[in-house]
Tab-separated table of C-alpha atoms in Angstrom:
chain	number	residue	atom	x	y	z
A	620	MET	CA	188.500	-64.328	204.762
A	621	LEU	CA	191.269	-66.821	205.506
A	622	ARG	CA	192.762	-66.152	208.937
A	623	LYS	CA	193.946	-67.732	212.174
A	624	ILE	CA	191.302	-68.691	214.719
A	625	VAL	CA	190.904	-71.070	217.674
A	626	GLU	CA	189.629	-74.617	217.314
A	627	ILE	CA	188.453	-76.651	220.315
A	628	ASN	CA	188.778	-80.427	220.410
A	629	GLU	CA	185.529	-81.445	222.121
A	630	GLU	CA	186.800	-84.930	222.930
A	631	LYS	CA	189.716	-83.492	224.903
A	632	CYS	CA	187.766	-80.626	226.495
A	633	THR	CA	186.915	-81.368	230.140
A	634	GLY	CA	184.657	-78.352	230.609
A	635	CYS	CA	186.864	-76.797	233.297
A	636	GLY	CA	186.179	-73.320	231.874
A	637	ILE	CA	189.688	-71.962	232.456
A	638	CYS	CA	190.018	-70.924	228.798
A	639	ILE	CA	186.904	-68.790	229.201
A	640	THR	CA	188.458	-66.700	231.958
A	641	ALA	CA	191.684	-66.486	229.920
A	642	CYS	CA	189.890	-65.035	226.872
A	643	ALA	CA	189.702	-61.265	227.379
A	644	GLU	CA	187.456	-60.890	224.329
A	645	GLY	CA	184.740	-63.201	225.658
A	646	ALA	CA	184.851	-65.370	222.546
A	647	LEU	CA	184.403	-68.630	224.471
A	648	LYS	CA	181.493	-69.926	226.510
A	649	LEU	CA	180.724	-73.140	228.371
A	650	ILE	CA	177.804	-74.835	226.605
A	651	ASP	CA	176.586	-78.337	227.479
A	652	GLY	CA	179.741	-78.925	229.503
A	653	LYS	CA	182.147	-77.991	226.699
A	654	ALA	CA	183.977	-74.791	225.787
A	655	ARG	CA	182.621	-73.330	222.547
A	656	LEU	CA	183.594	-70.439	220.280
A	657	ILE	CA	180.413	-68.364	220.277
A	658	SER	CA	181.301	-66.284	217.216
A	659	ASP	CA	184.274	-65.919	214.885
A	660	VAL	CA	184.109	-62.119	215.140
A	661	TYR	CA	185.060	-62.230	218.837
A	662	CYS	CA	188.228	-64.327	218.351
A	663	ASP	CA	191.434	-62.433	217.518
A	664	GLY	CA	193.308	-65.688	216.816
A	665	LEU	CA	196.208	-64.781	219.123
A	666	GLY	CA	195.574	-67.772	221.381
A	667	ALA	CA	195.712	-66.425	224.941
A	668	CYS	CA	193.458	-69.380	225.798
A	669	LEU	CA	195.993	-72.006	224.600
A	670	PRO	CA	198.418	-72.013	227.555
A	671	ALA	CA	195.466	-71.798	229.960
A	672	CYS	CA	193.981	-75.123	228.803
A	673	PRO	CA	195.098	-77.999	231.085
A	674	ALA	CA	193.712	-80.597	228.666
A	675	ASP	CA	195.557	-79.276	225.580
A	676	ALA	CA	192.196	-79.138	223.821
A	677	ILE	CA	192.701	-75.837	221.962
A	678	ASN	CA	194.678	-75.183	218.792
A	679	ILE	CA	195.135	-72.246	216.453
A	680	ILE	CA	194.172	-73.158	212.901
A	681	GLU	CA	193.810	-71.221	209.664
A	682	ARG	CA	190.392	-71.299	208.055
A	683	ASP	CA	187.792	-69.131	206.371
A	684	ALA	CA	186.282	-66.969	209.113
A	685	ALA	CA	184.624	-63.614	209.600
A	686	ALA	CA	187.038	-60.813	210.431
A	687	PHE	CA	187.806	-60.023	214.058
A	688	ASP	CA	185.518	-57.150	215.121
A	689	GLU	CA	186.961	-54.991	217.914
A	690	GLU	CA	183.774	-52.931	218.186
A	691	ALA	CA	181.655	-56.057	218.649
A	692	VAL	CA	184.071	-57.307	221.315
A	693	LYS	CA	183.871	-53.970	223.134
A	694	LYS	CA	180.076	-54.169	223.261
A	695	LEU	CA	180.194	-57.803	224.423
A	696	VAL	CA	182.653	-57.027	227.223
A	697	GLU	CA	180.625	-54.001	228.337
A	698	ALA	CA	177.471	-56.129	228.455
A	699	LYS	CA	179.244	-58.793	230.540
A	700	ASP	CA	180.640	-56.163	232.902
A	701	ALA	CA	177.141	-54.776	233.406
A	702	GLN	CA	175.777	-58.230	234.231
A	703	PRO	CA	178.646	-60.545	235.176
A	704	GLU	CA	178.134	-64.267	234.823
A	705	PRO	CA	179.180	-66.848	237.419
A	706	LEU	CA	182.654	-68.260	236.881
A	707	ALA	CA	182.485	-70.546	233.870
A	708	CYS	CA	183.793	-73.730	235.382
A	709	GLY	CA	182.576	-77.269	235.085
A	710	CYS	CA	185.268	-78.493	237.476
A	711	PRO	CA	185.051	-77.251	241.106
A	712	GLY	CA	188.754	-77.938	241.567
A	713	SER	CA	189.585	-75.300	238.953
A	714	SER	CA	187.409	-72.540	240.420
A	715	VAL	CA	189.541	-69.451	241.026
A	716	LYS	CA	189.347	-67.993	244.515
A	717	VAL	CA	191.378	-66.037	247.041
A	718	MET	CA	191.320	-67.283	250.621
A	719	GLU	CA	191.712	-65.052	253.663
A	720	GLN	CA	193.566	-66.972	256.350
A	721	SER	CA	192.623	-66.109	259.939
A	722	GLU	CA	195.264	-64.555	262.161
A	723	GLU	CA	194.372	-67.189	264.730
A	724	GLU	CA	195.867	-70.626	264.491
A	725	CYS	CA	193.620	-73.403	263.246
A	726	SER	CA	193.500	-76.727	265.049
A	727	CYS	CA	193.478	-79.846	262.929
A	728	HIS	CA	191.688	-83.070	263.839
A	729	THR	CA	194.752	-84.350	265.721
A	730	GLY	CA	194.542	-81.452	268.167
A	731	VAL	CA	197.896	-80.023	267.065
A	732	ALA	CA	197.716	-76.274	266.369
A	733	VAL	CA	198.550	-75.553	262.725
A	734	LYS	CA	197.918	-72.736	260.296
A	735	SER	CA	197.684	-73.027	256.519
A	736	GLN	CA	199.481	-70.376	254.488
A	737	LEU	CA	197.673	-71.191	251.254
A	738	GLY	CA	196.037	-67.995	250.065
A	739	GLN	CA	194.564	-68.934	246.696
A	740	TRP	CA	193.103	-71.727	244.579
A	741	PRO	CA	193.896	-73.532	242.314
A	742	VAL	CA	197.570	-74.251	242.908
A	743	GLN	CA	198.334	-76.874	240.248
A	744	MET	CA	200.305	-75.373	237.346
A	745	LYS	CA	198.030	-76.841	234.680
A	746	LEU	CA	194.916	-75.421	236.346
A	747	VAL	CA	196.039	-71.886	237.254
A	748	PRO	CA	194.657	-69.370	234.705
A	749	VAL	CA	197.349	-67.055	233.326
A	750	ASN	CA	195.187	-64.044	234.207
A	751	ALA	CA	194.089	-65.156	237.690
A	752	PRO	CA	193.528	-61.976	239.748
A	753	TYR	CA	195.811	-63.129	242.565
A	754	LEU	CA	198.833	-63.105	240.210
A	755	GLU	CA	198.977	-59.318	239.928
A	756	ASN	CA	201.800	-57.915	242.102
A	757	ALA	CA	202.419	-61.386	243.497
A	758	GLU	CA	205.428	-62.789	245.288
A	759	LEU	CA	205.330	-66.098	243.414
A	760	LEU	CA	206.332	-69.530	244.737
A	761	ILE	CA	206.771	-72.178	242.047
A	762	ALA	CA	207.405	-75.512	243.730
A	763	ALA	CA	207.947	-79.094	242.662
A	764	ASP	CA	205.049	-80.968	244.202
A	765	CYS	CA	207.319	-83.283	246.250
A	766	THR	CA	208.972	-80.420	248.120
A	767	ALA	CA	206.139	-79.770	250.575
A	768	TYR	CA	206.352	-83.386	251.728
A	769	ALA	CA	210.128	-83.280	252.113
A	770	TYR	CA	210.400	-79.966	253.985
A	771	ALA	CA	208.578	-79.968	257.326
A	772	ASN	CA	208.050	-76.204	257.691
A	773	PHE	CA	207.083	-75.589	254.057
A	774	HIS	CA	203.987	-73.471	254.776
A	775	GLN	CA	205.664	-71.022	257.136
A	776	GLU	CA	209.016	-70.668	255.371
A	777	PHE	CA	208.032	-70.812	251.708
A	778	MET	CA	204.279	-70.336	251.214
A	779	LYS	CA	203.657	-67.496	253.676
A	780	ASN	CA	202.784	-64.232	251.852
A	781	ARG	CA	203.341	-65.870	248.476
A	782	VAL	CA	201.092	-67.148	245.691
A	783	THR	CA	201.799	-70.877	245.418
A	784	ILE	CA	201.933	-72.835	242.158
A	785	ILE	CA	203.014	-76.481	242.086
A	786	GLY	CA	203.916	-78.877	239.313
A	787	CYS	CA	206.052	-81.799	238.234
A	788	PRO	CA	207.617	-81.495	234.766
A	789	LYS	CA	208.138	-85.270	234.620
A	790	LEU	CA	204.663	-86.461	235.642
A	791	ASP	CA	202.759	-83.618	233.954
A	792	ASN	CA	204.807	-84.353	230.819
A	793	VAL	CA	204.582	-80.747	229.603
A	794	ASP	CA	206.898	-77.795	229.099
A	795	TYR	CA	205.581	-75.074	231.380
A	796	SER	CA	207.570	-72.337	229.594
A	797	GLU	CA	204.804	-71.102	227.323
A	798	LYS	CA	202.167	-70.837	230.035
A	799	LEU	CA	204.549	-69.214	232.518
A	800	SER	CA	205.714	-66.734	229.889
A	801	GLU	CA	202.133	-65.628	229.275
A	802	MET	CA	201.546	-65.465	233.026
A	803	PHE	CA	204.580	-63.221	233.524
A	804	ARG	CA	203.696	-61.075	230.512
A	805	LEU	CA	200.130	-60.392	231.655
A	806	ASN	CA	200.919	-59.697	235.308
A	807	GLU	CA	203.369	-57.670	237.349
A	808	ILE	CA	205.229	-60.361	239.272
A	809	LYS	CA	207.363	-58.950	242.103
A	810	SER	CA	209.598	-61.973	242.590
A	811	ILE	CA	209.786	-65.690	241.918
A	812	THR	CA	211.002	-68.361	244.316
A	813	VAL	CA	211.492	-71.829	242.824
A	814	VAL	CA	211.746	-74.748	245.249
A	815	ARG	CA	212.845	-78.031	243.700
A	816	MET	CA	214.201	-81.402	244.705
A	817	ALA	CA	217.793	-82.438	244.002
A	818	VAL	CA	216.731	-84.889	241.309
A	819	PRO	CA	217.435	-84.424	237.580
A	820	CYS	CA	213.815	-84.178	236.436
A	821	CYS	CA	213.236	-81.182	238.736
A	822	SER	CA	215.697	-79.111	236.687
A	823	GLY	CA	212.949	-78.824	234.082
A	824	LEU	CA	211.002	-76.604	236.466
A	825	VAL	CA	213.893	-74.156	236.796
A	826	ASN	CA	214.560	-74.166	233.053
A	827	ALA	CA	210.898	-73.435	232.336
A	828	VAL	CA	210.937	-70.443	234.686
A	829	LYS	CA	214.188	-69.085	233.222
A	830	ASN	CA	212.928	-69.436	229.651
A	831	ALA	CA	209.570	-67.890	230.541
A	832	VAL	CA	211.127	-64.837	232.207
A	833	LEU	CA	213.353	-64.334	229.172
A	834	SER	CA	210.552	-64.657	226.599
A	835	SER	CA	208.175	-62.477	228.629
A	836	GLY	CA	210.551	-59.544	228.368
A	837	LYS	CA	210.244	-58.904	232.103
A	838	ASN	CA	213.062	-58.402	234.606
A	839	ILE	CA	212.039	-60.605	237.531
A	840	ALA	CA	214.325	-61.798	240.309
A	841	VAL	CA	214.355	-65.605	240.570
A	842	GLU	CA	215.578	-67.444	243.672
A	843	VAL	CA	216.162	-71.190	243.347
A	844	ILE	CA	216.160	-73.382	246.470
A	845	ILE	CA	217.139	-77.045	246.175
A	846	LEU	CA	216.178	-79.692	248.744
A	847	ASP	CA	217.606	-83.165	249.124
A	848	THR	CA	215.285	-86.110	249.750
A	849	SER	CA	215.778	-85.831	253.509
A	850	GLY	CA	214.338	-82.311	253.407
A	851	GLN	CA	217.595	-80.390	253.879
A	852	ILE	CA	218.316	-77.200	251.898
A	853	ILE	CA	221.500	-77.892	249.920
A	854	SER	CA	221.479	-74.842	247.652
A	855	ASP	CA	219.936	-71.366	247.683
A	856	LYS	CA	220.886	-68.899	244.966
A	857	ILE	CA	219.606	-66.104	242.749
A	858	ILE	CA	219.706	-66.802	239.016
């Protein structure tokens, strides 16, 4: 039958495996360092894996394919639950994990007592899976990647007790709206704090969040904090 189904560009695929965790049906598998569709019957063609792919290697096409089989998917998922596989990830930097920070301060190599407030990995927008377990019921921080360098107390004031995601709409050269929308739709997000620089390109980060909240159908409070290049807060408002 002619229907919509995923197609993976093997030349673009980096083997990070993020699409595999994003596919609830288990239709994708990492084989020989590349993501592969293991069977047409497992793919519903809805494309939850598309916004998860940092390499833009997945498309939805229309071709002759076997019909999507919900019963087959159910059996596949049950089998995987009974014997879970290691995280499908060819890139260690994309491996999803939650980190428990010690209550005690950690001393860095300079001897100055510091404490990281980063509680999860990855943090880069293009690498964070839309269904990462740490997103559920999260207080979300979405920050332009320059902000942590500009604001001296970034960890304590912004990252503490929040899930941190960073990005740069100019350098990443992508519209984050679609991925963020799917992220908000799949998870209960308690609040969103956006920290950006007072430069024009950073407005793309705020616009992406606003558009994503709207298209997700969720009612999520969004606080936008703007820093100047000297690290001073020049604006703090709820949108």
